[in-house]
PDB file of C-alpha atoms in Angstrom:
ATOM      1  CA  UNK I 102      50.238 -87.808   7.296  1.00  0.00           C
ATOM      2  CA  UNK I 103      48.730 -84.709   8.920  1.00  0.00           C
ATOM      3  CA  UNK I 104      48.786 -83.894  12.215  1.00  0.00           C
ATOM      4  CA  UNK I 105      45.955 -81.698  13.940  1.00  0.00           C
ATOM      5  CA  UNK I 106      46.205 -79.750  16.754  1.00  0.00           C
ATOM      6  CA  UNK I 107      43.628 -78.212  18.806  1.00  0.00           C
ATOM      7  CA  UNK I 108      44.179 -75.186  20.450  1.00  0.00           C
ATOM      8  CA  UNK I 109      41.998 -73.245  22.946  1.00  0.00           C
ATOM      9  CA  UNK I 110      40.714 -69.737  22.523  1.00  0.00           C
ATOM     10  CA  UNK I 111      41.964 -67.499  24.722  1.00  0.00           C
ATOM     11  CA  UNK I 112      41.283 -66.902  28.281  1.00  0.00           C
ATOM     12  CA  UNK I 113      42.000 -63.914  30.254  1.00  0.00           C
ATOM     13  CA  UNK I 114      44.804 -65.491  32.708  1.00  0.00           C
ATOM     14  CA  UNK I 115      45.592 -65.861  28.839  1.00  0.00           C
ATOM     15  CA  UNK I 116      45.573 -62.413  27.606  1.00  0.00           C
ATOM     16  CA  UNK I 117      47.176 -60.872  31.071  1.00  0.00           C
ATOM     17  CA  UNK I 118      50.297 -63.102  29.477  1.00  0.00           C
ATOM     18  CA  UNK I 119      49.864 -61.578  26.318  1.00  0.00           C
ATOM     19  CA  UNK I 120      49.177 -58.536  27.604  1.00  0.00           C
ATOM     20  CA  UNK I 121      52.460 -57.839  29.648  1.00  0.00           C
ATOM     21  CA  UNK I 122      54.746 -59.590  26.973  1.00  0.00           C
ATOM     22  CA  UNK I 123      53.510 -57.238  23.972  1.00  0.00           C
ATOM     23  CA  UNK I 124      52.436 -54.371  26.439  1.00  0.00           C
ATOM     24  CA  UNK I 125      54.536 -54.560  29.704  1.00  0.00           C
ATOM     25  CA  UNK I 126      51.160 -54.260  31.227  1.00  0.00           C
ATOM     26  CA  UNK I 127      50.164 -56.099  34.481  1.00  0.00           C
ATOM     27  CA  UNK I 128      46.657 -54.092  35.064  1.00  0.00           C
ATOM     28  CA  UNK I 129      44.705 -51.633  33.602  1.00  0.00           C
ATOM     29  CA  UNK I 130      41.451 -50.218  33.674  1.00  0.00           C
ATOM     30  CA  UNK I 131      40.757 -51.509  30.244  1.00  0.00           C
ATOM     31  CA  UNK I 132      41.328 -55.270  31.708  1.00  0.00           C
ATOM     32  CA  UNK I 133      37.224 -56.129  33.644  1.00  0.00           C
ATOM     33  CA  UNK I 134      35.898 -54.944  29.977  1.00  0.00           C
ATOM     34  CA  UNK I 135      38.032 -57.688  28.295  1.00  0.00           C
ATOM     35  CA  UNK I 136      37.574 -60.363  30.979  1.00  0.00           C
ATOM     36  CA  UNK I 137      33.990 -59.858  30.742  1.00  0.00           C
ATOM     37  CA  UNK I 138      34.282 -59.939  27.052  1.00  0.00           C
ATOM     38  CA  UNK I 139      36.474 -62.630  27.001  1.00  0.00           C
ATOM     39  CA  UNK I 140      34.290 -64.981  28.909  1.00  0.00           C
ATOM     40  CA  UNK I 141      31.186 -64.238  26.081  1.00  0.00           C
ATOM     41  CA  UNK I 142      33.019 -64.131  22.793  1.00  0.00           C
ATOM     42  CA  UNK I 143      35.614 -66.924  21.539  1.00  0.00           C
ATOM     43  CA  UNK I 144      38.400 -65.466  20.078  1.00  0.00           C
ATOM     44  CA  UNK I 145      42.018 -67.232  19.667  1.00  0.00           C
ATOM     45  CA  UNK I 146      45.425 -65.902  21.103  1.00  0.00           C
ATOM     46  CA  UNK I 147      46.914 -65.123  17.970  1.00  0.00           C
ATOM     47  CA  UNK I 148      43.379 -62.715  17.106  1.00  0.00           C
ATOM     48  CA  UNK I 149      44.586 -60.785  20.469  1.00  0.00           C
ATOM     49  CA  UNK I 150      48.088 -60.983  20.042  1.00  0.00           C
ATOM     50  CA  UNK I 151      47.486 -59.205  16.738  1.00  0.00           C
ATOM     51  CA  UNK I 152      45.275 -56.821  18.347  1.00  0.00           C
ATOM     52  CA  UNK I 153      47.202 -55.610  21.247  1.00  0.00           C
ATOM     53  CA  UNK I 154      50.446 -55.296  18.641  1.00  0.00           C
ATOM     54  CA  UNK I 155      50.972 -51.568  18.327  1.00  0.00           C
ATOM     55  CA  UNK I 156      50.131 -50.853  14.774  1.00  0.00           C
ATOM     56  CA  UNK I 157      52.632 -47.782  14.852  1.00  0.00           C
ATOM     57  CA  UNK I 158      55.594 -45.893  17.039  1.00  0.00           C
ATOM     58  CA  UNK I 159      52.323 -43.288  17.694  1.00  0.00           C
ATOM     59  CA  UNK I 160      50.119 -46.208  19.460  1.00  0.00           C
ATOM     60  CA  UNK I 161      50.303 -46.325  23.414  1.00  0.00           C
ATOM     61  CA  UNK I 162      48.757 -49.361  25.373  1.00  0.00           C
ATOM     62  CA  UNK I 163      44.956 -47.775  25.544  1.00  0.00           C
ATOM     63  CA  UNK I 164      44.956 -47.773  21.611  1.00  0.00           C
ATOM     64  CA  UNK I 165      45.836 -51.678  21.798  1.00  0.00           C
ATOM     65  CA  UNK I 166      43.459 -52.175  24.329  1.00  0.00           C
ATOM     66  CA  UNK I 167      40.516 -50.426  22.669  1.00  0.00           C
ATOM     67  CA  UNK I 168      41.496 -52.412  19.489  1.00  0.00           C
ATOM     68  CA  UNK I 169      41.346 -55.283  21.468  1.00  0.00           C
ATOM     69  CA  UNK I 170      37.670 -54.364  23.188  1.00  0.00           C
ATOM     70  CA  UNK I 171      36.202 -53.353  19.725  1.00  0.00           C
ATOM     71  CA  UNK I 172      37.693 -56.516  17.911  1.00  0.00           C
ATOM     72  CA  UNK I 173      35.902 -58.773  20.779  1.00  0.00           C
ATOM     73  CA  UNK I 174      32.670 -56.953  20.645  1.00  0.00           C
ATOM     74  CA  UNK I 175      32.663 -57.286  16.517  1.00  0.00           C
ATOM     75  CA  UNK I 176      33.306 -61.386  17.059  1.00  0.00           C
ATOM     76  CA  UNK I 177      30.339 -61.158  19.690  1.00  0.00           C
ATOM     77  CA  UNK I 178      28.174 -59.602  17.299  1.00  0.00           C
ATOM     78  CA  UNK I 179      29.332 -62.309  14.480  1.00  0.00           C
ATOM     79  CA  UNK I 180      28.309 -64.950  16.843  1.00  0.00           C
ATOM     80  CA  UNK I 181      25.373 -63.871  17.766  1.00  0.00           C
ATOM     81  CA  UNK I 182      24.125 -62.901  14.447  1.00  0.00           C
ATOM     82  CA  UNK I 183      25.450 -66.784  13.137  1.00  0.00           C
ATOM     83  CA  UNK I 184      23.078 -68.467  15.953  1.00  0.00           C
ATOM     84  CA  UNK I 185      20.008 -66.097  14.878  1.00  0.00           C
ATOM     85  CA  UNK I 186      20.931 -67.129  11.107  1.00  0.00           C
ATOM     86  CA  UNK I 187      20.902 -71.005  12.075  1.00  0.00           C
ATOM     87  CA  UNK I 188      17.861 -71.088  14.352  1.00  0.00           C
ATOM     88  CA  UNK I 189      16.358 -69.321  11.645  1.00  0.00           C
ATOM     89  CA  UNK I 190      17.569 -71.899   8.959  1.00  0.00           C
ATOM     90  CA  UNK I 191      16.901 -74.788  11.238  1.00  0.00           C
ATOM     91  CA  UNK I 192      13.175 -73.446  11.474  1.00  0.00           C
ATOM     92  CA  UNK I 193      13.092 -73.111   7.871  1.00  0.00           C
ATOM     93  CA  UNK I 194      14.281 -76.698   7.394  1.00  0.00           C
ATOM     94  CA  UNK I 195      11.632 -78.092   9.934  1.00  0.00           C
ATOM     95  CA  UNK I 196       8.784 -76.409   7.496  1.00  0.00           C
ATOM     96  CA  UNK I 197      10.142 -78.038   4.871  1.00  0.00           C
ATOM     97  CA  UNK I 198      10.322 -81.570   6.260  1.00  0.00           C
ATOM     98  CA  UNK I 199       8.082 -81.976   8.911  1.00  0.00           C
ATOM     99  CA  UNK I 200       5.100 -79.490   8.078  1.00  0.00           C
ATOM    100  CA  UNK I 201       5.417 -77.813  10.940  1.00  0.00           C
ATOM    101  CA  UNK I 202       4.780 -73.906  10.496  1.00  0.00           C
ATOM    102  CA  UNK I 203       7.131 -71.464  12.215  1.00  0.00           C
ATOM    103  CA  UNK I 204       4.843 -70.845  15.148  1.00  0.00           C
ATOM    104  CA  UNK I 205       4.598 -74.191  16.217  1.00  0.00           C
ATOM    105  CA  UNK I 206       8.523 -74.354  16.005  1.00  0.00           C
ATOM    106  CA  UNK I 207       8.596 -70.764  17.880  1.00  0.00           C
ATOM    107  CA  UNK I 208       6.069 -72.517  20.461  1.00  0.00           C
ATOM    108  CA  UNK I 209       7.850 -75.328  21.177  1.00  0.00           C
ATOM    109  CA  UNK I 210      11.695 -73.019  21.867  1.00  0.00           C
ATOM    110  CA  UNK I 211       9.553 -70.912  24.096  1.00  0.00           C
ATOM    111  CA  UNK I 212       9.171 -68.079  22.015  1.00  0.00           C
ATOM    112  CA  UNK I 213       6.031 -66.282  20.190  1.00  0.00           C
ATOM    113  CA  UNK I 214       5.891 -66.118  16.437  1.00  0.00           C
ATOM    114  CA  UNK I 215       6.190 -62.617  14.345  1.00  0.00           C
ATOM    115  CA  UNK I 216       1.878 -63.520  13.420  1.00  0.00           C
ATOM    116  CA  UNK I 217       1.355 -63.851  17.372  1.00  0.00           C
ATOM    117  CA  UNK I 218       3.509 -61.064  17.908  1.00  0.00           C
ATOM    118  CA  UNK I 219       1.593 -58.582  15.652  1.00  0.00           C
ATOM    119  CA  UNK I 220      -2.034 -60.075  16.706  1.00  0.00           C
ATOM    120  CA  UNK I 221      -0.387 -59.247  20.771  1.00  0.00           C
ATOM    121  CA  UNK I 222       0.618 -55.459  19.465  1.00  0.00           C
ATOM    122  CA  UNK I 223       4.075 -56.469  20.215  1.00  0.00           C
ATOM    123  CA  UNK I 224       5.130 -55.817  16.564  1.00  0.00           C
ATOM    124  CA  UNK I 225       3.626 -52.148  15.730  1.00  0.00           C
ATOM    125  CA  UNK I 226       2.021 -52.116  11.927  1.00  0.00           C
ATOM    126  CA  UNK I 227       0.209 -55.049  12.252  1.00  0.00           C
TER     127      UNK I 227
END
């Protein structure tokens, strides 16, 4: 039998834990960047455990820190980029089944399609 557990990504009360315990930090400037980033990207403890581990004797705490900050803003990119891909795909799949073209799908989420965009002069070339 398997047994599943579900852990929480990581929060910054969180990563001040982490933090002090790999860093014997209990503030830094560094630390309103990562709570900001924190509360927009999902990442788990153990992703910034691993970054704030000094990769050498020659890393200080602002290394860790910026590894941290760059690693959070790379997952906030993947996210974003995966919910452009699947609002993409799931206008894709509503041409397919329903008939609906991709303006009327754009029209009904609020948003103008790429042929309304270039007939506004929103889109130059067009």
């Amino acid at each position: 039998m398997d047994k599943h557990i579900e852990l929480s990504y990581c929060c910054f009360e969180a990563f001040k834990v982490l933090a002090k315990n790999y860093l014997e930090l209990e503030s830094h400037e560094m630390f309103g960047k990562i709570e900001e980033l924190l509360g927009e990207t999902k990442m788990t403890p153990a992703d910034v455990a691993e970054n704030l581990m000094p990769m050498s004797d020659e890393e200080d705490e602002e290394d860790c820190l910026k590894r941290l900050i760059e690693g959070l803003e790379t997952a906030k990119e993947e996210a974003r980029k995966k919910t452009e891909e699947e609002a993409v795909s799931k206008a894709e799949k509503a041409d397919k089944e329903g008939g609906e073209t991709s303006s009327q799908v754009a029209k009904e989420n609020g948003e103008i399609s790429a042929e309304e965009a270039k007939e506004n002069g929103v889109i130059a070339g067009g």
